[in-house]
Short mmCIF file of C-alpha atoms and ligand atoms in Angstrom, two decimals:
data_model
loop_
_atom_site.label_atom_id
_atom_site.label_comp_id
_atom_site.label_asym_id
_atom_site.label_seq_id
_atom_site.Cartn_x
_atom_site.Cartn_y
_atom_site.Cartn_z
CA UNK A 217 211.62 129.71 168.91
CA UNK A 218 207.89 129.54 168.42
CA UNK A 219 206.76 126.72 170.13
CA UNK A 220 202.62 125.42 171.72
CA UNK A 221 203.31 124.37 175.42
CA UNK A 222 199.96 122.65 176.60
CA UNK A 223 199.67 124.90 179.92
CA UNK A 224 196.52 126.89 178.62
CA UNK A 225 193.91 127.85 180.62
CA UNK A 226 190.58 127.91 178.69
CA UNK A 227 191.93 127.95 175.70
CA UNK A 228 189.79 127.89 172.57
CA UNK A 229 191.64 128.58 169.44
CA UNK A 230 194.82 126.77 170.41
CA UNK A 231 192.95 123.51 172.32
CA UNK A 232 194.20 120.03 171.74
CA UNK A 233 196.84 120.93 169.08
CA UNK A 234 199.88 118.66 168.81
CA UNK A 235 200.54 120.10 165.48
CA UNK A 236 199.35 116.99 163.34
CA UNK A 237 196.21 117.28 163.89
CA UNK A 238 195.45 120.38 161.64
CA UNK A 239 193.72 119.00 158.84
CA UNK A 240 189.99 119.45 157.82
CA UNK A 241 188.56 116.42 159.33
CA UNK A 242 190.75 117.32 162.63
CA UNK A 243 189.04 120.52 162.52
CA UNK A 244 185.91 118.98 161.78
CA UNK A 245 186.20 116.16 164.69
CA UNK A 246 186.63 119.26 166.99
CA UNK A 247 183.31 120.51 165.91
CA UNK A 248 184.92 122.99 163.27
CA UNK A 249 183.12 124.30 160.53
CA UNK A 250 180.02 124.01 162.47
CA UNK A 251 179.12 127.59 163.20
CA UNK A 252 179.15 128.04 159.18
CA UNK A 253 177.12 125.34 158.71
CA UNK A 254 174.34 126.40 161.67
CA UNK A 255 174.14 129.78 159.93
CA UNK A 256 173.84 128.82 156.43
CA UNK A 257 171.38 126.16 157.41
CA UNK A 258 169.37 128.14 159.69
CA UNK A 259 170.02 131.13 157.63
CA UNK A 260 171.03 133.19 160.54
CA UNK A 261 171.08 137.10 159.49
CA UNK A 262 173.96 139.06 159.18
CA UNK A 263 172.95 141.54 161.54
CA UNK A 264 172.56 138.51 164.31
CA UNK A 265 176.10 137.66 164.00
CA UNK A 266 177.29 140.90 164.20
CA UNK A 267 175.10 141.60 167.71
CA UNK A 268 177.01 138.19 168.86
CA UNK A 269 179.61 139.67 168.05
CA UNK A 270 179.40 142.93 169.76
CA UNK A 271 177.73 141.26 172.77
CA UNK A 272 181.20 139.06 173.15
CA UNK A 273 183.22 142.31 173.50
CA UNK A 274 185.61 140.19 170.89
CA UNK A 275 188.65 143.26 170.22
CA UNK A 276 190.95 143.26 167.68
CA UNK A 277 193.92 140.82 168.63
CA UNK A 278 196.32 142.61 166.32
CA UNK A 279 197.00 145.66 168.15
CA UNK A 280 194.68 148.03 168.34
CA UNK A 281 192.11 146.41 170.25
CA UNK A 282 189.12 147.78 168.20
CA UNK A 283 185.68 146.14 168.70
CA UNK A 284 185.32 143.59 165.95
CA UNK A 285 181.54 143.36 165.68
CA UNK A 286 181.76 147.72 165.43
CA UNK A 287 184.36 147.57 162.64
CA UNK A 288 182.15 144.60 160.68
CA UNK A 289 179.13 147.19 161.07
CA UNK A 290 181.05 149.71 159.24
CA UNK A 291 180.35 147.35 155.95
CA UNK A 292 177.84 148.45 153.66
CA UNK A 293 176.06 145.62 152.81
CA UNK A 294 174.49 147.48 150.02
CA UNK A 295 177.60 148.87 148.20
CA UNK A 296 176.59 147.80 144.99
CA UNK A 297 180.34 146.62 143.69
CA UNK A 298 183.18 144.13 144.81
CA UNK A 299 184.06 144.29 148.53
CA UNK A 300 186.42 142.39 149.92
CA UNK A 301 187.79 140.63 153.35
CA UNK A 302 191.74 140.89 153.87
CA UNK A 303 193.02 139.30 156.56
CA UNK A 304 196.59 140.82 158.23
CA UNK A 305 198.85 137.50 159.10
CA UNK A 306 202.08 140.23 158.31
CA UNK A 307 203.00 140.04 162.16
CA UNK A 308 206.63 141.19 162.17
CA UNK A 309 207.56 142.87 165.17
CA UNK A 310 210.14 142.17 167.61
CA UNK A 311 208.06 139.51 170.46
CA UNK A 312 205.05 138.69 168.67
CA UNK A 313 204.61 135.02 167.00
CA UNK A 314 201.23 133.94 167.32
CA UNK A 315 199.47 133.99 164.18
CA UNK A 316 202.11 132.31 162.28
CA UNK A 317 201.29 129.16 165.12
CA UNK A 318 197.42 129.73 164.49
CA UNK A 319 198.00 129.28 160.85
CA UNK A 320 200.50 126.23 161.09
CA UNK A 321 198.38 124.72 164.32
CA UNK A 322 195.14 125.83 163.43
CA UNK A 323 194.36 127.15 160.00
CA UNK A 324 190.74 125.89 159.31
CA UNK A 325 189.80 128.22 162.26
CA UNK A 326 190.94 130.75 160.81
CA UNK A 327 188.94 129.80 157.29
CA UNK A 328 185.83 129.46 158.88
CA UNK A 329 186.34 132.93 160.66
CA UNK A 330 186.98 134.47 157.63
CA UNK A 331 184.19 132.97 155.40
CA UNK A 332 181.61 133.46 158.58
CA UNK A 333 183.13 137.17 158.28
CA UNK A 334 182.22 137.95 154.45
CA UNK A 335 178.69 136.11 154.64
CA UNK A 336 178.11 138.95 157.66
CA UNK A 337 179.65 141.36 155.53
CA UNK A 338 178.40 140.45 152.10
CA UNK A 339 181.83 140.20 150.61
CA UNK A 340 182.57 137.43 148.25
CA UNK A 341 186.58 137.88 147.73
CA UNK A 342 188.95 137.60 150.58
CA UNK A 343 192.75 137.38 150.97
CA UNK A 344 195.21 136.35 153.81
CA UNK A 345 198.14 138.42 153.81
CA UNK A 346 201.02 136.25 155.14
CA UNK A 347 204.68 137.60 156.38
CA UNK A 348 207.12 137.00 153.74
CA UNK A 349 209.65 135.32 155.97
CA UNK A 350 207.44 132.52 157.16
CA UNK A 351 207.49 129.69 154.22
CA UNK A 352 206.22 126.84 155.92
CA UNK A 353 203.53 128.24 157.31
CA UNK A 354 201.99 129.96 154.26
CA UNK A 355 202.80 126.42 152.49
CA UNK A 356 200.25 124.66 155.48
CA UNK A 357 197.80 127.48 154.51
CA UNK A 358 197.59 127.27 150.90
CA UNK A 359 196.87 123.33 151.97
CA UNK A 360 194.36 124.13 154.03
CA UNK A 361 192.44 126.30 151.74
CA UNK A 362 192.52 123.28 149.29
CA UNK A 363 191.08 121.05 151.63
CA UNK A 364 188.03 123.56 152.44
CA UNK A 365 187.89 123.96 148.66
CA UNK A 366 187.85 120.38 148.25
CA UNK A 367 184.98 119.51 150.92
CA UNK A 368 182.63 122.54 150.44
CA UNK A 369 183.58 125.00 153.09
CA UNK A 370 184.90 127.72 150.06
CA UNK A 371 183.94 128.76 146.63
CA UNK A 372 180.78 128.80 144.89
CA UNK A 373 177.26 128.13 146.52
CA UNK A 374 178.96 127.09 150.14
CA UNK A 375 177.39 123.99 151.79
CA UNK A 376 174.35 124.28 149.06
CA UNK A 377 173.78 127.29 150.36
CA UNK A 378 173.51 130.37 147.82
CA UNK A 379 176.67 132.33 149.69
CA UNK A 380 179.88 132.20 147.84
CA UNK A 381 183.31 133.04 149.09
CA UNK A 382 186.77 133.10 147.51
CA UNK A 383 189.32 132.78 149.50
CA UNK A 384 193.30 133.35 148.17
CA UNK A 385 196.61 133.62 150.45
CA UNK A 386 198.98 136.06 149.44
CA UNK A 387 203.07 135.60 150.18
CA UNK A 388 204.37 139.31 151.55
CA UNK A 389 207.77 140.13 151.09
CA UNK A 390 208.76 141.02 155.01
CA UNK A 391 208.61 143.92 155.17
CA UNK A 392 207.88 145.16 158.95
CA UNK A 393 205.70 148.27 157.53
CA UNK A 394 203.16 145.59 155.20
CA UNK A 395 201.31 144.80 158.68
CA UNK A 396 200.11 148.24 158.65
CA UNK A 397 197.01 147.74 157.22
CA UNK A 398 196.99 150.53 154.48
CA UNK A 399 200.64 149.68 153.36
CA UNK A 400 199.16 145.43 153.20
CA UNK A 401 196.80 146.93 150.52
CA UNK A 402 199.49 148.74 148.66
CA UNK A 403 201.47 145.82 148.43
CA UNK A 404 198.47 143.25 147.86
CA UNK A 405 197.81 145.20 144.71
CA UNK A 406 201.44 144.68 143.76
CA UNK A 407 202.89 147.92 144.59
CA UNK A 408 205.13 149.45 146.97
CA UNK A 409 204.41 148.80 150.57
CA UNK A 410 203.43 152.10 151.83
CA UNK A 411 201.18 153.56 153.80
CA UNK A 412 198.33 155.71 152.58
CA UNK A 413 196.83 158.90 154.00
CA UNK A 414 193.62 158.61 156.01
CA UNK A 415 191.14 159.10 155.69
CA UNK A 416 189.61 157.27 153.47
CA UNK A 417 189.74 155.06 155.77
CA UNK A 418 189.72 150.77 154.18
CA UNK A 419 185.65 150.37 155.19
CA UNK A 420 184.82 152.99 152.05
CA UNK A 421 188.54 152.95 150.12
CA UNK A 422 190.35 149.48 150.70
CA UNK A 423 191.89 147.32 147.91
CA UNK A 424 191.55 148.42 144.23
CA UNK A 425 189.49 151.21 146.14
CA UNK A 426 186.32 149.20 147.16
CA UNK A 427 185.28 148.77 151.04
CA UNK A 428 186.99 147.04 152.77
CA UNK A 429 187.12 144.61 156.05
CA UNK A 430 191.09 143.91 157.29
CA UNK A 431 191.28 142.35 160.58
CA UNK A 432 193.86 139.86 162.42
CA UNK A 433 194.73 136.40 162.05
CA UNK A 434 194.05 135.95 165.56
CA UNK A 435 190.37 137.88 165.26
CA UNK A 436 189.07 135.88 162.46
CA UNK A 437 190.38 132.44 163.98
CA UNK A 438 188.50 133.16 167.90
CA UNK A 439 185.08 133.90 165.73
CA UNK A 440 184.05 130.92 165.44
CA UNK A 441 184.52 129.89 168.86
CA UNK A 442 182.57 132.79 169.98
CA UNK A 443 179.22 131.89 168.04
CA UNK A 444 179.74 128.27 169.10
CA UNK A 445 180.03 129.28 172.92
CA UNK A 446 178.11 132.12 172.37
CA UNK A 447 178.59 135.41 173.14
CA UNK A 448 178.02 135.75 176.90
CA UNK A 449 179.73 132.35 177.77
CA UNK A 450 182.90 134.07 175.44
CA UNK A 451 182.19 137.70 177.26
CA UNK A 452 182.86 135.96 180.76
CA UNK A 453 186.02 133.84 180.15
CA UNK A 454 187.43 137.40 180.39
CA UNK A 455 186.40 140.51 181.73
CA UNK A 456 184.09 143.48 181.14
CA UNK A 457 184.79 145.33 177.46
CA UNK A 458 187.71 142.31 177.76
CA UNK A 459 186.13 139.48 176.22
CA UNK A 460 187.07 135.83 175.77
CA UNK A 461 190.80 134.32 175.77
CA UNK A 462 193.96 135.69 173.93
CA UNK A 463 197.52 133.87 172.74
CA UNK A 464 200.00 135.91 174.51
CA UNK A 465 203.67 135.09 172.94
CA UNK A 466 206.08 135.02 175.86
CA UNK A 467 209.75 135.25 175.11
CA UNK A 468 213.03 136.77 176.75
CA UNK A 469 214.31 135.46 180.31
CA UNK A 470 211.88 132.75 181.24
CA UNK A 471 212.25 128.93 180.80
CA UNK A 472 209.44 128.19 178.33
CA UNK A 473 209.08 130.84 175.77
CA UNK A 474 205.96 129.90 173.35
CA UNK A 475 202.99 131.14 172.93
CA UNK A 476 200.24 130.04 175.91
CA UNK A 477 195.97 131.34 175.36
CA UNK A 478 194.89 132.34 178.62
CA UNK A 479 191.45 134.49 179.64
CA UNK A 480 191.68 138.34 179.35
CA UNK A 481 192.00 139.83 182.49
CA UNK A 482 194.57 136.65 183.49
CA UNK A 483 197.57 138.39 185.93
CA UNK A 484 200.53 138.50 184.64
CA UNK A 485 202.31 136.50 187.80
CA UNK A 486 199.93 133.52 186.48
CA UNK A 487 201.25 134.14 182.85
CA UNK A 488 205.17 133.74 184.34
CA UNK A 489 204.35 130.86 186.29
CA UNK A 490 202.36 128.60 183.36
CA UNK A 491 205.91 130.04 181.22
CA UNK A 492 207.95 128.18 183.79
CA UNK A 493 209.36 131.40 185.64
CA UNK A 494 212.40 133.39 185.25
CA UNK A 495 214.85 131.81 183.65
CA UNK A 496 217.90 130.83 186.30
CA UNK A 497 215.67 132.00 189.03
CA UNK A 498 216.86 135.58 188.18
CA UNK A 499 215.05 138.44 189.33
CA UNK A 500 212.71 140.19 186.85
CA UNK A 501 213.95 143.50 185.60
CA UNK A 502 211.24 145.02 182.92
CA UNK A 503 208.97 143.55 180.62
CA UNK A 504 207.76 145.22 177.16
CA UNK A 505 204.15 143.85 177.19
CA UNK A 506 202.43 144.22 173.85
CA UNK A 507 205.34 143.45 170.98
CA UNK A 508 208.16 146.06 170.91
CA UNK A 509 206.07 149.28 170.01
CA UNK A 510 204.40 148.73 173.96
CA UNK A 511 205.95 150.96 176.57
CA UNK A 512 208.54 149.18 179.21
CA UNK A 513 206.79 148.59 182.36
CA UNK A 514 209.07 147.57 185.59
CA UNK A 515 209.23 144.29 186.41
CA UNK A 516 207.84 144.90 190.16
CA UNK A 517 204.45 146.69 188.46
CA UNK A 518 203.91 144.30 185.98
CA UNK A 519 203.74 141.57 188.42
CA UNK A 520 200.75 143.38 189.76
CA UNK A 521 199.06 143.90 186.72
CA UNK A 522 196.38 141.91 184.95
CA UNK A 523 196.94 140.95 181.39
CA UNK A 524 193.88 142.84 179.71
CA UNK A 525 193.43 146.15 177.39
CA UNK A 526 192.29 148.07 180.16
CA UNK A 527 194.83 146.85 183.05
CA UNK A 528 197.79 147.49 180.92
CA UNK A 529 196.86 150.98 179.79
CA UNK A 530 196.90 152.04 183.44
CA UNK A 531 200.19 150.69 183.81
CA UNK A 532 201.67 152.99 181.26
CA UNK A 533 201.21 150.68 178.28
CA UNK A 534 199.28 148.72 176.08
CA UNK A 535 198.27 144.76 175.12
CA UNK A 536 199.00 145.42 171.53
CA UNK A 537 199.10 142.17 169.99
CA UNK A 538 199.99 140.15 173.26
CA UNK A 539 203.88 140.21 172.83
CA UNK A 540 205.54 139.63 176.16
CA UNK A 541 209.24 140.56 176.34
CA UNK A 542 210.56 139.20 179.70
CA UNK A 543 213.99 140.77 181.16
CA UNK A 544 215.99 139.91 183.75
CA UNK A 545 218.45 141.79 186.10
CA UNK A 546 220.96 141.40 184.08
CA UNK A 547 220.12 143.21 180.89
CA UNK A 548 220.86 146.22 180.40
CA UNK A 549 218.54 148.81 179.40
CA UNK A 550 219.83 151.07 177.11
CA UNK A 551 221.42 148.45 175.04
CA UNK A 552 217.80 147.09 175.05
CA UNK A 553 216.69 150.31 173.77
CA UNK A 554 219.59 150.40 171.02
CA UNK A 555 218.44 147.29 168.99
CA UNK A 556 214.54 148.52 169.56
CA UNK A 557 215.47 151.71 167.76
CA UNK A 558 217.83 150.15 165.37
CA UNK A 559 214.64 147.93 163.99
CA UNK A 560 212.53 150.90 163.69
CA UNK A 561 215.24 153.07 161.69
CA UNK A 562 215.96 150.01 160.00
CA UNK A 563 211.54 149.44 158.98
CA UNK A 564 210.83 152.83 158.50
CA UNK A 565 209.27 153.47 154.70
CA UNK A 566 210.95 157.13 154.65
CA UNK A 567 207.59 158.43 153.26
CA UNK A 568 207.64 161.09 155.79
CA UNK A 569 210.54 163.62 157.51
CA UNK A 570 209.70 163.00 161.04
CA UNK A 571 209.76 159.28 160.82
CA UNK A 572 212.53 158.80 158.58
CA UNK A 573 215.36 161.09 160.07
CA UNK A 574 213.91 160.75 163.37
CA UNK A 575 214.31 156.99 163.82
CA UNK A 576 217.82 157.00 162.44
CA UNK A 577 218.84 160.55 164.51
CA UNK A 578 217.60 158.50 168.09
CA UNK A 579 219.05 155.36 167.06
CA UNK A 580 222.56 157.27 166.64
CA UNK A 581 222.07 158.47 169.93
CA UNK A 582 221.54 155.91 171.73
CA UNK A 583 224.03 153.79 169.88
CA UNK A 584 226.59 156.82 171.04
CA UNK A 585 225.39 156.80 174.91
CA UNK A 586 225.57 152.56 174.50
CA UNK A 587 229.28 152.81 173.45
CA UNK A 588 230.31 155.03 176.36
CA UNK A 589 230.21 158.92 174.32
CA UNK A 590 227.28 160.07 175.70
CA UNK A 591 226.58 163.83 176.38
CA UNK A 592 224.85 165.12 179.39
CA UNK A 593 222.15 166.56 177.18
CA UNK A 594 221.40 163.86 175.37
CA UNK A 595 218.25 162.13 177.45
CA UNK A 596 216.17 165.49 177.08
CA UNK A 597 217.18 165.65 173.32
CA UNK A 598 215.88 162.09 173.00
CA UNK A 599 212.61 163.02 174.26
CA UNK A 600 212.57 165.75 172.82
CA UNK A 601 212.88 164.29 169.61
CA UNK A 602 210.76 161.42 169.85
CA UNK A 603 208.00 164.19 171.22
CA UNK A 604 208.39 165.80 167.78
CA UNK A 605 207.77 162.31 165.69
CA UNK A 606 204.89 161.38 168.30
CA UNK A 607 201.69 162.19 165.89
CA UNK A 608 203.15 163.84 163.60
CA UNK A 609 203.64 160.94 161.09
CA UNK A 610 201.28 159.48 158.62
CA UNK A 611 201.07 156.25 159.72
CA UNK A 612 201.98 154.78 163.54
CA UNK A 613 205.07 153.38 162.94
CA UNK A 614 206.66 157.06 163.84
CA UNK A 615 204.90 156.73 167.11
CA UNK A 616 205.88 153.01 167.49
CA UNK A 617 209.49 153.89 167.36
CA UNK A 618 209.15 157.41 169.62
CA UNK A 619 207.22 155.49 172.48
CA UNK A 620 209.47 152.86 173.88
CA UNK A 621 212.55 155.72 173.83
CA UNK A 622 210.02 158.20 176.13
CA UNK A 623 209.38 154.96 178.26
CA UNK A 624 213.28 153.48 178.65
CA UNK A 625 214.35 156.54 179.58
CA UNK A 626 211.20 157.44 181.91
CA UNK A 627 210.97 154.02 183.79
CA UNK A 628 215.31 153.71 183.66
CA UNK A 629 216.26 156.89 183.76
CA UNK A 630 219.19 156.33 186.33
CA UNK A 631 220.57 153.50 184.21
CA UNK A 632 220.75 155.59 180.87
CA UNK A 633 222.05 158.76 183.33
CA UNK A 634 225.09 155.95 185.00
CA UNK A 635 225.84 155.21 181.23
CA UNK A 636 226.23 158.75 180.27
CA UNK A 637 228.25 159.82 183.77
CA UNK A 638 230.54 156.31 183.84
CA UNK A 639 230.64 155.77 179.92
CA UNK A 640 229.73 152.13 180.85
CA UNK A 641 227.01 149.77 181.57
CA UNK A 642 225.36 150.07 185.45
CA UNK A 643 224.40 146.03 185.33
CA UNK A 644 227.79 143.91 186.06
CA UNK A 645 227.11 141.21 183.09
CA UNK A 646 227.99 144.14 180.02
CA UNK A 647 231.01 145.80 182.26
FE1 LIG B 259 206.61 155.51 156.50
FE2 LIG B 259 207.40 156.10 158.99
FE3 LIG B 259 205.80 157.74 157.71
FE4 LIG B 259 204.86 155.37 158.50
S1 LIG B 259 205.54 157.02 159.82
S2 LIG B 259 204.53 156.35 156.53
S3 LIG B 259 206.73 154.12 158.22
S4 LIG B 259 207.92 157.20 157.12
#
């Protein structure tokens, strides 16, 4: 499904990619690797490139959003031991498919983000932590990292330079949990993929227990791009505290699912249109706007709503990683909400009560009201349930799975109620 449609605007990560042209001296014809090279040759400081960096506003694209530049600062330099660079390519959730494209369109990008990343940081090990169901893709990285091997760009004494950086991909398993970043370093030291208690947080107690730097495919790949530009140009692509340009995955009811890089701050109506529109001409319904996890919005807000961290939040949800699920008027809700909760049940590590029996008691509930043996009670048990996972859980996964039931029923409320009262589906194309 995955699939580069050329209708960017701006873009910077995923320009002039026809999916051949991913090699080194591709990457090097489109003036990659040269933001290494100007700071190892002009021996730029660490501290420079991490005030570019914070000047850009450049947030983490995996989710959370979190100032990049901030979370390199959180380093020590000094630590006298190993440190090391991990970078999260585990995206598994229902809607998102970017990095996997970044990695199979672009991968040297992504190399030179993460080697400019550990000079800054003073790390000389790194990893890339790839999703265990995409083959091909990890196959085109471990390539790629022979090729910078090969020319200069990894390894000992970089460029004749006296930085050295090792740089290894690592094959997950697929398990949905292994994104979360404490549960990648479980499972990167060969154990079970669980999350940890925090704090310690990975800056002071990361892999084998050193400090540690994890940030997102996506993150690593636009820093480059943002030293070359530099960080003002990359600051107004987008908007205030909404730097630069992000790869939103589209997918659901439009014609050209695929993932399109567009400035922050972009409207979502512009977004639809470069994706070809609603699919049939059908009327938009809802649309999930940052992978699965992301509260529903309506389809009639969303179309007035910018595609940036702080527009979505005051639409009632968030960017997350930039996974846009488009639905029509003819899906129905609650049976959206059914498979939703079924892949949370399904991911959930059972490390903790709330999480574990939660997931599977909401997903048997809404299974029930799906099939027509709803109860009248049953919406205000849902929430009330999904209220007592909400926080209470050690990693976010619980909330993950308790936010999209409070926002289905909140924003569709009269569909779940007609499913409960009728005991079938209030949209004609499931009756
Ligand atoms: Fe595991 Fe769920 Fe607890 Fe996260 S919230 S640690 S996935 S049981």
């Amino acid at each position: 499904m995955t699939s580069l449609h050329n209708r960017h605007i701006d873009p910077l990560i995923l320009k002039d990619l026809d999916g051949k042209n991913w090699h080194l001296q591709d990457y090097v014809n489109r003036g990659g690797y040269s933001a290494l090279r100007r700071i190892l040759e002009e021996k730029i400081t660490p501290e420079q490139i991490i005030a570019d960096l914070k000047a850009s506003s450049l947030r983490g694209r995996g989710g959370a959003g979190f100032p990049t530049g901030l979370k390199w600062s959180f380093m020590p330099r000094q630590f006298p031991g190993q440190k090391y660079l991990v970078c999260n390519t585990d995206e598994g959730e229902p809607g998102t498919f970017k990095d996997r494209d970044i990695i199979r369109y672009n991968p040297h990008a992504l190399i030179e983000g993460m080697a400019i990343g550990a000079y800054a940081m003073g790390i000389t090990v790194g990893y890339n932590y790839i999703h265990g169901e995409i083959w091909a893709e990890y196959a085109r990285f471990e390539e790629a990292l022979e090729e910078a091997r090969a020319a200069g760009f990894l390894g000992d004494k970089i460029m004749g330079s006296e930085f050295s950086f090792q740089l290894h991909a690592h094959h997950g398993y697929g398990a949905y949990i292994c994104g979360e970043e404490t549960a990648l370093l479980e499972s990167l030291e060969g154990k079970k993929g669980q999350p940890r208690f925090k704090p310690p947080f990975p800056a002071s107690f990361g892999l084998y227990g050193k400090p540690t730097t994890i940030n997102n495919t996506e993150t690593f790949a636009a820093v480059p791009f943002v030293l070359n530009i530099g960080p003002e140009k990359y600051l107004a692509m987008g908007k205030p505290n909404n730097g630069g340009s992000k790869i939103f995955s589209i997918s659901g009811d439009v014609e050209l699912p695929g993932n399109y890089e567009v400035p922050l701050g972009t409207p979502f109506a512009k977004l639809l249109e470069l994706a070809g529109g609603m699919r049939g001409g059908k009327k938009i319904k809802a649309v999930i706007p940052g992978g699965s996890s992301a509260p529903v919005i309506r389809g009639d807000i969303m179309m007035q709503t910018d595609l940036d961290y702080d527009s979505i939040a005051k639409a009632g949800s968030m960017l997350g990683s930039g996974a846009v699920i488009v639905m029509d008027e003819t899906r129905c809700m609650v049976k959206a909400l059914e498979r939703l909760s079924y892949f949370y049940f399904e991911e959930s590590c059972g490390q903790c009560t709330p999480c574990r029996e939660g997931t599977g008691w909401m997903y048997r509930m809404v299974h029930r009201i799906e099939q027509g043996q709803g109860r009248p009670d049953d919406l205000d048990m849902l929430n009330s349930i999904a209220d007592n996972i909400q926080g209470r859980t050690i990693c976010a996964l619980g909330d993950a799975a308790a936010m999209p039931v409070r926002a289905f029923i909140k924003n569709f409320r009269e569909e779940f109620e007609y499913h409960v009262e009728h005991k079938h589906c209030l949209v004609p194309a499931y009756i």
